[in-house]
Amino acid sequence: MKTSGDLPQAYDPCASTAAEQIGAGNMGDQAAKQIGAGSTGDRAAKAPALIIGAGPSGMYLAFQLGLLDIPCVIVDSLSAIGGQCYELYPDKPIFDIPGFVSIEAIELSTRLWQQAQIAKPELYLNHVVTKIDGNENDGFEVELKSTQSTQQQDVGLAVQRFCAVFIASGVGAFEAKRLRMEDAAALEGSSLFYGELPPDSMIKTKRVLISGGGKRALRLAAYLLQHNESLALASIDLIARNGLRAALDTEHQALLDLVNQASAIGRIRVLNALIKGLDVDKPSEVADQTHKLSAVSIITRDGSQPTEMRLPVDVIAVCHGLSPKVDAMLAWELGMNKGQIPVDTGRFESRRKAIFVVGDMASYPGKKKLIACGFHEATLAAYAACDYAFPGKTIHLQYTTTSPRLLQKFGDQSTLSTRTSVK
């Protein structure tokens, strides 16, 4: 899922596509456009840079690269920007971000993405980097793989070569906990989705099942309930092994109330159940040679004894949680040890030149896993990358308060002052 463009005006956690998620911008049907060398001001970068991870460190890194005239591409395994902040505690206040007495993680993510727009970053959500080939002289080529389908082949980026690679992926690439049963993999991307719903066009008039008892599952259920008039869904079912979880915050409680009220009047069926198996029409049995989901077998736990039943469905959205993976990075020869990569503290460069590491995955003496430290690491790494983006050139430090070049990036100085004044 590739996106680019403006920050959306409002965040919709129940968006039916990743393009509607926070930071996704205006996806539309536009083709992935080639990013050139970049030509802001009087210098042009040799090639764009690649940022792996759209968490706070990755987004602030994009901002710093934008100040330095280095275009960038951001890849993240999740369906929304924000990294661990958004995924694990979006509504919780953070108290150690400079300039804020407290700020919720979701607001911090929104502000960082807005700030990063100075770099006009290309954003690929729901993808992981599986391979990096190249070196600091010739640049790097990478391959991506979708986190929504194990069947999807590795895909190339619009940009085929990068001057530098920045790893800002925290504890690793978050991947959904998948259904481990026959035919599940063959349904991914067509009838089976993880952590999100497919585009509205794929679920209109369909029978939709959501599996999971947490907030993410409730968000998807709420979206279906709120848009059912236009979607004309045949049925909405929500199952959870141990029932719906207790609310952790006010938003969670509001979602619970919405779903429970809808359940009481028959708009959605909520069951204490788990998926046992999938009823699938195999390619040899259907004309169009694709696997088609017709039903699921579930074990219900609403009575005194578990009961198996068949539930007709067309689309399943599974919300069984996420787990971080670093498997692909082990092959990149970066000296990873226990999920961390050693770097030097002057450049935050790994032992492989032009590959930098910032944020929680960076390892060095005195390392502290704090967002504020990630901002510092991102700044120094961005400047160090100038050696590869502008080989042979000296890039001088410029201040956003006085540099005409940077002020031009931000727009008219008087407008900027008005926009950022404290009231």
GROMACS .gro file of C-alpha atoms in nm:
model
  423
    1MET     CA    1   0.000   0.000   0.000
    2LYS     CA    2   0.175   0.313  -0.120
    3THR     CA    3   0.060   0.654  -0.015
    4SER     CA    4   0.176   1.010  -0.041
    5GLY     CA    5   0.045   1.358   0.006
    6ASP     CA    6  -0.137   1.564   0.262
    7LEU     CA    7  -0.211   1.486   0.622
    8PRO     CA    8  -0.578   1.393   0.654
    9GLN     CA    9  -0.797   1.639   0.838
   10ALA     CA   10  -0.935   1.376   1.073
   11TYR     CA   11  -0.813   1.038   1.189
   12ASP     CA   12  -1.055   0.751   1.137
   13PRO     CA   13  -0.939   0.439   1.325
   14CYS     CA   14  -1.211   0.236   1.157
   15ALA     CA   15  -1.110   0.330   0.803
   16SER     CA   16  -1.181   0.055   0.556
   17THR     CA   17  -0.848   0.089   0.382
   18ALA     CA   18  -0.499   0.173   0.495
   19ALA     CA   19  -0.508   0.478   0.269
   20GLU     CA   20  -0.766   0.629   0.503
   21GLN     CA   21  -0.551   0.571   0.811
   22ILE     CA   22  -0.346   0.832   0.986
   23GLY     CA   23  -0.077   0.973   0.764
   24ALA     CA   24  -0.194   0.786   0.459
   25GLY     CA   25  -0.268   1.094   0.255
   26ASN     CA   26  -0.448   1.084  -0.079
   27MET     CA   27  -0.394   0.739  -0.221
   28GLY     CA   28  -0.655   0.727  -0.494
   29ASP     CA   29  -0.559   0.510  -0.790
   30GLN     CA   30  -0.246   0.698  -0.876
   31ALA     CA   31   0.048   0.490  -0.984
   32ALA     CA   32   0.362   0.487  -0.776
   33LYS     CA   33   0.564   0.769  -0.922
   34GLN     CA   34   0.938   0.767  -0.963
   35ILE     CA   35   1.114   0.980  -0.709
   36GLY     CA   36   1.402   1.156  -0.876
   37ALA     CA   37   1.721   1.273  -0.721
   38GLY     CA   38   1.552   1.568  -0.555
   39SER     CA   39   1.619   1.923  -0.661
   40THR     CA   40   1.534   2.167  -0.385
   41GLY     CA   41   1.750   2.475  -0.373
   42ASP     CA   42   2.093   2.463  -0.535
   43ARG     CA   43   2.180   2.102  -0.466
   44ALA     CA   44   2.043   1.764  -0.567
   45ALA     CA   45   2.077   1.440  -0.375
   46LYS     CA   46   2.244   1.149  -0.549
   47ALA     CA   47   1.937   0.934  -0.473
   48PRO     CA   48   1.657   0.919  -0.217
   49ALA     CA   49   1.699   0.761   0.125
   50LEU     CA   50   1.495   0.473   0.265
   51ILE     CA   51   1.350   0.482   0.616
   52ILE     CA   52   1.232   0.151   0.761
   53GLY     CA   53   0.977   0.235   1.028
   54ALA     CA   54   0.712   0.508   1.057
   55GLY     CA   55   0.734   0.558   1.432
   56PRO     CA   56   0.841   0.882   1.602
   57SER     CA   57   1.212   0.838   1.519
   58GLY     CA   58   1.139   0.752   1.156
   59MET     CA   59   0.904   1.045   1.104
   60TYR     CA   60   1.138   1.294   1.269
   61LEU     CA   61   1.419   1.155   1.055
   62ALA     CA   62   1.211   1.231   0.746
   63PHE     CA   63   1.177   1.590   0.867
   64GLN     CA   64   1.553   1.622   0.910
   65LEU     CA   65   1.615   1.473   0.565
   66GLY     CA   66   1.370   1.725   0.423
   67LEU     CA   67   1.571   2.010   0.573
   68LEU     CA   68   1.880   1.865   0.403
   69ASP     CA   69   1.712   1.826   0.062
   70ILE     CA   70   1.726   1.446   0.073
   71PRO     CA   71   1.399   1.293  -0.054
   72CYS     CA   72   1.288   0.980   0.125
   73VAL     CA   73   1.066   0.675   0.120
   74ILE     CA   74   0.918   0.530   0.440
   75VAL     CA   75   0.818   0.165   0.474
   76ASP     CA   76   0.621   0.028   0.769
   77SER     CA   77   0.470  -0.311   0.843
   78LEU     CA   78   0.162  -0.162   1.009
   79SER     CA   79  -0.148  -0.021   0.842
   80ALA     CA   80  -0.097   0.320   1.006
   81ILE     CA   81   0.191   0.544   1.103
   82GLY     CA   82   0.300   0.592   1.463
   83GLY     CA   83   0.486   0.269   1.539
   84GLN     CA   84   0.463   0.140   1.895
   85CYS     CA   85   0.312   0.472   2.005
   86TYR     CA   86   0.004   0.427   1.791
   87GLU     CA   87  -0.016   0.050   1.809
   88LEU     CA   88   0.032  -0.003   2.183
   89TYR     CA   89  -0.086   0.312   2.361
   90PRO     CA   90  -0.247   0.564   2.122
   91ASP     CA   91  -0.464   0.729   2.387
   92LYS     CA   92  -0.214   0.733   2.672
   93PRO     CA   93  -0.037   1.060   2.761
   94ILE     CA   94   0.339   1.089   2.716
   95PHE     CA   95   0.508   1.327   2.960
   96ASP     CA   96   0.870   1.345   2.840
   97ILE     CA   97   0.838   1.500   2.494
   98PRO     CA   98   1.013   1.841   2.479
   99GLY     CA   99   0.770   2.131   2.465
  100PHE     CA  100   0.466   1.935   2.587
  101VAL     CA  101   0.356   1.897   2.947
  102SER     CA  102   0.178   1.588   2.814
  103ILE     CA  103   0.069   1.468   2.472
  104GLU     CA  104  -0.124   1.161   2.364
  105ALA     CA  105   0.064   0.922   2.141
  106ILE     CA  106  -0.188   0.961   1.860
  107GLU     CA  107  -0.149   1.340   1.862
  108LEU     CA  108   0.229   1.311   1.868
  109SER     CA  109   0.216   1.082   1.566
  110THR     CA  110  -0.012   1.325   1.382
  111ARG     CA  111   0.214   1.623   1.454
  112LEU     CA  112   0.529   1.438   1.354
  113TRP     CA  113   0.376   1.328   1.026
  114GLN     CA  114   0.262   1.682   0.954
  115GLN     CA  115   0.612   1.809   1.027
  116ALA     CA  116   0.764   1.541   0.802
  117GLN     CA  117   0.572   1.673   0.500
  118ILE     CA  118   0.858   1.912   0.433
  119ALA     CA  119   1.031   1.606   0.284
  120LYS     CA  120   0.722   1.497   0.086
  121PRO     CA  121   0.789   1.136   0.187
  122GLU     CA  122   0.649   0.841  -0.004
  123LEU     CA  123   0.484   0.601   0.242
  124TYR     CA  124   0.442   0.227   0.195
  125LEU     CA  125   0.218   0.078   0.466
  126ASN     CA  126   0.153  -0.293   0.527
  127HIS     CA  127   0.495  -0.385   0.389
  128VAL     CA  128   0.824  -0.513   0.526
  129VAL     CA  129   1.168  -0.490   0.372
  130THR     CA  130   1.286  -0.843   0.305
  131LYS     CA  131   1.615  -0.781   0.128
  132ILE     CA  132   1.880  -0.511   0.093
  133ASP     CA  133   2.149  -0.539  -0.174
  134GLY     CA  134   2.425  -0.292  -0.255
  135ASN     CA  135   2.682  -0.072  -0.090
  136GLU     CA  136   2.761   0.288  -0.007
  137ASN     CA  137   2.917   0.356  -0.348
  138ASP     CA  138   2.658   0.204  -0.580
  139GLY     CA  139   2.353   0.256  -0.360
  140PHE     CA  140   2.104   0.003  -0.228
  141GLU     CA  141   1.823  -0.191  -0.389
  142VAL     CA  142   1.551  -0.339  -0.170
  143GLU     CA  143   1.260  -0.578  -0.195
  144LEU     CA  144   0.930  -0.549  -0.010
  145LYS     CA  145   0.669  -0.800   0.092
  146SER     CA  146   0.309  -0.741   0.194
  147THR     CA  147   0.217  -0.810   0.556
  148GLN     CA  148  -0.141  -0.876   0.447
  149SER     CA  149  -0.065  -1.178   0.232
  150THR     CA  150   0.194  -1.453   0.252
  151GLN     CA  151   0.108  -1.537  -0.108
  152GLN     CA  152   0.210  -1.198  -0.249
  153GLN     CA  153   0.547  -1.198  -0.418
  154ASP     CA  154   0.822  -0.956  -0.323
  155VAL     CA  155   0.758  -0.624  -0.495
  156GLY     CA  156   0.991  -0.349  -0.603
  157LEU     CA  157   0.964   0.018  -0.514
  158ALA     CA  158   0.914   0.297  -0.761
  159VAL     CA  159   1.262   0.403  -0.655
  160GLN     CA  160   1.508   0.132  -0.749
  161ARG     CA  161   1.815   0.264  -0.570
  162PHE     CA  162   1.875   0.448  -0.242
  163CYS     CA  163   2.176   0.645  -0.128
  164ALA     CA  164   2.128   0.539   0.235
  165VAL     CA  165   1.906   0.318   0.449
  166PHE     CA  166   1.781   0.411   0.796
  167ILE     CA  167   1.644   0.143   1.027
  168ALA     CA  168   1.398   0.298   1.271
  169SER     CA  169   1.181  -0.005   1.335
  170GLY     CA  170   1.184  -0.016   1.715
  171VAL     CA  171   1.171  -0.375   1.838
  172GLY     CA  172   1.116  -0.505   1.486
  173ALA     CA  173   0.853  -0.519   1.215
  174PHE     CA  174   0.514  -0.581   1.373
  175GLU     CA  175   0.331  -0.861   1.196
  176ALA     CA  176  -0.015  -0.995   1.264
  177LYS     CA  177  -0.064  -1.324   1.442
  178ARG     CA  178  -0.205  -1.535   1.163
  179LEU     CA  179  -0.459  -1.814   1.150
  180ARG     CA  180  -0.269  -2.140   1.144
  181MET     CA  181  -0.505  -2.364   0.956
  182GLU     CA  182  -0.549  -2.517   0.614
  183ASP     CA  183  -0.626  -2.277   0.327
  184ALA     CA  184  -0.579  -1.963   0.540
  185ALA     CA  185  -0.277  -1.844   0.341
  186ALA     CA  186  -0.459  -1.889   0.010
  187LEU     CA  187  -0.740  -1.658   0.128
  188GLU     CA  188  -0.516  -1.371   0.241
  189GLY     CA  189  -0.579  -1.050   0.054
  190SER     CA  190  -0.909  -1.170  -0.094
  191SER     CA  191  -1.127  -1.302   0.188
  192LEU     CA  192  -0.894  -1.295   0.488
  193PHE     CA  193  -0.741  -0.977   0.630
  194TYR     CA  194  -0.539  -0.898   0.940
  195GLY     CA  195  -0.603  -0.599   1.163
  196GLU     CA  196  -0.805  -0.408   0.905
  197LEU     CA  197  -1.095  -0.429   0.665
  198PRO     CA  198  -1.056  -0.440   0.288
  199PRO     CA  199  -1.188  -0.152   0.072
  200ASP     CA  200  -1.563  -0.098   0.094
  201SER     CA  201  -1.609  -0.232  -0.257
  202MET     CA  202  -1.486  -0.574  -0.141
  203ILE     CA  203  -1.731  -0.605   0.148
  204LYS     CA  204  -2.044  -0.441   0.010
  205THR     CA  205  -2.345  -0.674   0.057
  206LYS     CA  206  -2.112  -0.939   0.206
  207ARG     CA  207  -2.122  -1.145   0.526
  208VAL     CA  208  -1.840  -1.012   0.744
  209LEU     CA  209  -1.680  -1.181   1.045
  210ILE     CA  210  -1.446  -1.003   1.286
  211SER     CA  211  -1.238  -1.224   1.515
  212GLY     CA  212  -1.089  -1.064   1.826
  213GLY     CA  213  -1.197  -0.914   2.156
  214GLY     CA  214  -0.979  -0.604   2.184
  215LYS     CA  215  -1.009  -0.241   2.082
  216ARG     CA  216  -0.895  -0.295   1.724
  217ALA     CA  217  -1.170  -0.551   1.664
  218LEU     CA  218  -1.425  -0.314   1.818
  219ARG     CA  219  -1.308  -0.031   1.592
  220LEU     CA  220  -1.367  -0.244   1.285
  221ALA     CA  221  -1.708  -0.350   1.414
  222ALA     CA  222  -1.796   0.014   1.484
  223TYR     CA  223  -1.698   0.111   1.130
  224LEU     CA  224  -1.925  -0.155   0.982
  225LEU     CA  225  -2.214  -0.053   1.205
  226GLN     CA  226  -2.172   0.316   1.124
  227HIS     CA  227  -2.156   0.254   0.747
  228ASN     CA  228  -2.392  -0.038   0.711
  229GLU     CA  229  -2.656   0.169   0.533
  230SER     CA  230  -2.421   0.228   0.239
  231LEU     CA  231  -2.251  -0.113   0.262
  232ALA     CA  232  -2.578  -0.308   0.287
  233LEU     CA  233  -2.398  -0.593   0.463
  234ALA     CA  234  -2.572  -0.929   0.471
  235SER     CA  235  -2.448  -0.992   0.826
  236ILE     CA  236  -2.194  -0.874   1.083
  237ASP     CA  237  -2.051  -1.120   1.337
  238LEU     CA  238  -1.793  -1.058   1.608
  239ILE     CA  239  -1.634  -1.348   1.791
  240ALA     CA  240  -1.382  -1.349   2.075
  241ARG     CA  241  -1.234  -1.651   2.250
  242ASN     CA  242  -1.283  -1.510   2.600
  243GLY     CA  243  -1.543  -1.245   2.526
  244LEU     CA  244  -1.490  -0.874   2.475
  245ARG     CA  245  -1.216  -0.728   2.691
  246ALA     CA  246  -1.285  -0.474   2.963
  247ALA     CA  247  -1.244  -0.111   2.859
  248LEU     CA  248  -0.902   0.046   2.913
  249ASP     CA  249  -1.002   0.406   2.839
  250THR     CA  250  -1.297   0.623   2.743
  251GLU     CA  251  -1.270   0.549   2.370
  252HIS     CA  252  -1.260   0.176   2.442
  253GLN     CA  253  -1.570   0.208   2.662
  254ALA     CA  254  -1.754   0.403   2.393
  255LEU     CA  255  -1.676   0.130   2.139
  256LEU     CA  256  -1.795  -0.138   2.382
  257ASP     CA  257  -2.118   0.051   2.443
  258LEU     CA  258  -2.180   0.094   2.070
  259VAL     CA  259  -2.126  -0.274   1.993
  260ASN     CA  260  -2.327  -0.397   2.293
  261GLN     CA  261  -2.619  -0.170   2.204
  262ALA     CA  262  -2.609  -0.288   1.842
  263SER     CA  263  -2.596  -0.649   1.961
  264ALA     CA  264  -2.902  -0.598   2.180
  265ILE     CA  265  -3.114  -0.495   1.881
  266GLY     CA  266  -2.974  -0.755   1.641
  267ARG     CA  267  -2.754  -0.535   1.423
  268ILE     CA  268  -2.448  -0.745   1.508
  269ARG     CA  269  -2.404  -1.089   1.660
  270VAL     CA  270  -2.140  -1.120   1.933
  271LEU     CA  271  -2.026  -1.467   2.038
  272ASN     CA  272  -1.772  -1.611   2.278
  273ALA     CA  273  -1.610  -1.834   2.021
  274LEU     CA  274  -1.296  -1.920   1.828
  275ILE     CA  275  -1.235  -2.025   1.469
  276LYS     CA  276  -1.173  -2.398   1.429
  277GLY     CA  277  -1.164  -2.429   1.051
  278LEU     CA  278  -1.240  -2.270   0.714
  279ASP     CA  279  -1.487  -2.393   0.454
  280VAL     CA  280  -1.325  -2.309   0.121
  281ASP     CA  281  -1.420  -2.381  -0.238
  282LYS     CA  282  -1.094  -2.493  -0.397
  283PRO     CA  283  -0.977  -2.382  -0.746
  284SER     CA  284  -1.070  -2.718  -0.899
  285GLU     CA  285  -1.426  -2.673  -0.777
  286VAL     CA  286  -1.491  -2.322  -0.912
  287ALA     CA  287  -1.466  -2.165  -1.254
  288ASP     CA  288  -1.238  -1.869  -1.181
  289GLN     CA  289  -0.958  -2.076  -1.029
  290THR     CA  290  -0.946  -1.893  -0.695
  291HIS     CA  291  -1.005  -2.004  -0.339
  292LYS     CA  292  -1.345  -1.879  -0.218
  293LEU     CA  293  -1.448  -1.866   0.145
  294SER     CA  294  -1.803  -1.984   0.213
  295ALA     CA  295  -1.812  -2.038   0.590
  296VAL     CA  296  -1.609  -2.094   0.905
  297SER     CA  297  -1.640  -2.360   1.169
  298ILE     CA  298  -1.638  -2.207   1.516
  299ILE     CA  299  -1.641  -2.342   1.870
  300THR     CA  300  -1.878  -2.136   2.084
  301ARG     CA  301  -1.836  -2.098   2.458
  302ASP     CA  302  -2.158  -1.922   2.545
  303GLY     CA  303  -2.314  -2.226   2.711
  304SER     CA  304  -2.198  -2.471   2.973
  305GLN     CA  305  -2.048  -2.696   2.705
  306PRO     CA  306  -1.846  -2.592   2.398
  307THR     CA  307  -2.051  -2.623   2.081
  308GLU     CA  308  -1.932  -2.642   1.723
  309MET     CA  309  -2.130  -2.454   1.462
  310ARG     CA  310  -2.097  -2.347   1.099
  311LEU     CA  311  -2.108  -1.973   1.034
  312PRO     CA  312  -2.156  -1.856   0.672
  313VAL     CA  313  -1.912  -1.572   0.592
  314ASP     CA  314  -1.752  -1.408   0.289
  315VAL     CA  315  -1.485  -1.192   0.454
  316ILE     CA  316  -1.288  -1.233   0.778
  317ALA     CA  317  -1.093  -0.962   0.960
  318VAL     CA  318  -0.864  -1.119   1.221
  319CYS     CA  319  -0.748  -0.907   1.515
  320HIS     CA  320  -0.548  -1.150   1.727
  321GLY     CA  321  -0.262  -0.917   1.809
  322LEU     CA  322   0.083  -0.848   1.669
  323SER     CA  323   0.434  -0.977   1.726
  324PRO     CA  324   0.764  -0.808   1.629
  325LYS     CA  325   0.987  -0.986   1.379
  326VAL     CA  326   1.355  -0.926   1.300
  327ASP     CA  327   1.418  -1.238   1.091
  328ALA     CA  328   1.489  -1.055   0.765
  329MET     CA  329   1.736  -0.815   0.930
  330LEU     CA  330   1.953  -1.104   1.051
  331ALA     CA  331   2.062  -1.157   0.690
  332TRP     CA  332   2.170  -0.795   0.641
  333GLU     CA  333   2.509  -0.845   0.812
  334LEU     CA  334   2.462  -0.562   1.060
  335GLY     CA  335   2.590  -0.745   1.367
  336MET     CA  336   2.246  -0.771   1.526
  337ASN     CA  337   2.253  -0.922   1.874
  338LYS     CA  338   1.939  -0.987   2.079
  339GLY     CA  339   1.734  -0.763   1.854
  340GLN     CA  340   1.972  -0.466   1.864
  341ILE     CA  341   2.227  -0.331   1.617
  342PRO     CA  342   2.550  -0.164   1.735
  343VAL     CA  343   2.621   0.186   1.601
  344ASP     CA  344   2.877   0.458   1.655
  345THR     CA  345   2.742   0.757   1.844
  346GLY     CA  346   2.885   1.018   1.610
  347ARG     CA  347   2.689   0.905   1.304
  348PHE     CA  348   2.458   0.625   1.422
  349GLU     CA  349   2.591   0.420   1.136
  350SER     CA  350   2.604   0.041   1.152
  351ARG     CA  351   2.909  -0.161   1.059
  352ARG     CA  352   2.771  -0.160   0.705
  353LYS     CA  353   2.837   0.185   0.561
  354ALA     CA  354   2.537   0.401   0.464
  355ILE     CA  355   2.302   0.186   0.673
  356PHE     CA  356   2.203   0.376   0.986
  357VAL     CA  357   2.006   0.269   1.293
  358VAL     CA  358   1.806   0.501   1.519
  359GLY     CA  359   1.549   0.449   1.792
  360ASP     CA  360   1.506   0.143   2.011
  361MET     CA  361   1.701  -0.089   1.782
  362ALA     CA  362   2.022   0.117   1.801
  363SER     CA  363   2.274  -0.012   2.054
  364TYR     CA  364   2.562   0.184   2.209
  365PRO     CA  365   2.706   0.253   2.556
  366GLY     CA  366   2.462   0.453   2.766
  367LYS     CA  367   2.169   0.389   2.530
  368LYS     CA  368   1.829   0.492   2.666
  369LYS     CA  369   1.515   0.376   2.487
  370LEU     CA  370   1.334   0.709   2.491
  371ILE     CA  371   1.155   0.895   2.213
  372ALA     CA  372   1.358   1.208   2.291
  373CYS     CA  373   1.681   1.013   2.239
  374GLY     CA  374   1.549   0.886   1.907
  375PHE     CA  375   1.507   1.245   1.786
  376HIS     CA  376   1.873   1.317   1.864
  377GLU     CA  377   1.987   0.998   1.692
  378ALA     CA  378   1.777   1.076   1.385
  379THR     CA  379   1.926   1.425   1.353
  380LEU     CA  380   2.288   1.305   1.360
  381ALA     CA  381   2.214   1.014   1.127
  382ALA     CA  382   2.051   1.246   0.873
  383TYR     CA  383   2.355   1.473   0.865
  384ALA     CA  384   2.588   1.174   0.838
  385ALA     CA  385   2.394   1.051   0.536
  386CYS     CA  386   2.489   1.368   0.349
  387ASP     CA  387   2.822   1.198   0.279
  388TYR     CA  388   2.634   0.955   0.054
  389ALA     CA  389   2.357   1.182  -0.072
  390PHE     CA  390   2.599   1.460  -0.173
  391PRO     CA  391   2.936   1.288  -0.222
  392GLY     CA  392   3.226   1.529  -0.227
  393LYS     CA  393   3.021   1.822  -0.098
  394THR     CA  394   3.037   1.993   0.238
  395ILE     CA  395   2.695   2.045   0.393
  396HIS     CA  396   2.695   2.323   0.650
  397LEU     CA  397   2.464   2.344   0.947
  398GLN     CA  398   2.182   2.593   0.893
  399TYR     CA  399   1.924   2.716   1.142
  400THR     CA  400   1.553   2.720   1.070
  401THR     CA  401   1.527   3.063   1.234
  402THR     CA  402   1.777   3.237   1.005
  403SER     CA  403   1.845   3.032   0.691
  404PRO     CA  404   1.671   3.186   0.385
  405ARG     CA  405   1.675   2.845   0.217
  406LEU     CA  406   1.501   2.675   0.509
  407LEU     CA  407   1.260   2.961   0.566
  408GLN     CA  408   1.156   2.934   0.203
  409LYS     CA  409   1.076   2.568   0.267
  410PHE     CA  410   0.849   2.661   0.556
  411GLY     CA  411   0.680   2.940   0.362
  412ASP     CA  412   0.663   3.313   0.424
  413GLN     CA  413   0.846   3.406   0.745
  414SER     CA  414   0.567   3.627   0.878
  415THR     CA  415   0.307   3.361   0.811
  416LEU     CA  416   0.526   3.107   0.985
  417SER     CA  417   0.564   3.330   1.291
  418THR     CA  418   0.189   3.374   1.317
  419ARG     CA  419   0.129   3.005   1.273
  420THR     CA  420   0.370   2.899   1.547
  421SER     CA  421   0.316   3.174   1.803
  422VAL     CA  422   0.223   3.070   2.156
  423LYS     CA  423  -0.106   3.209   2.283
   0.00000   0.00000   0.00000
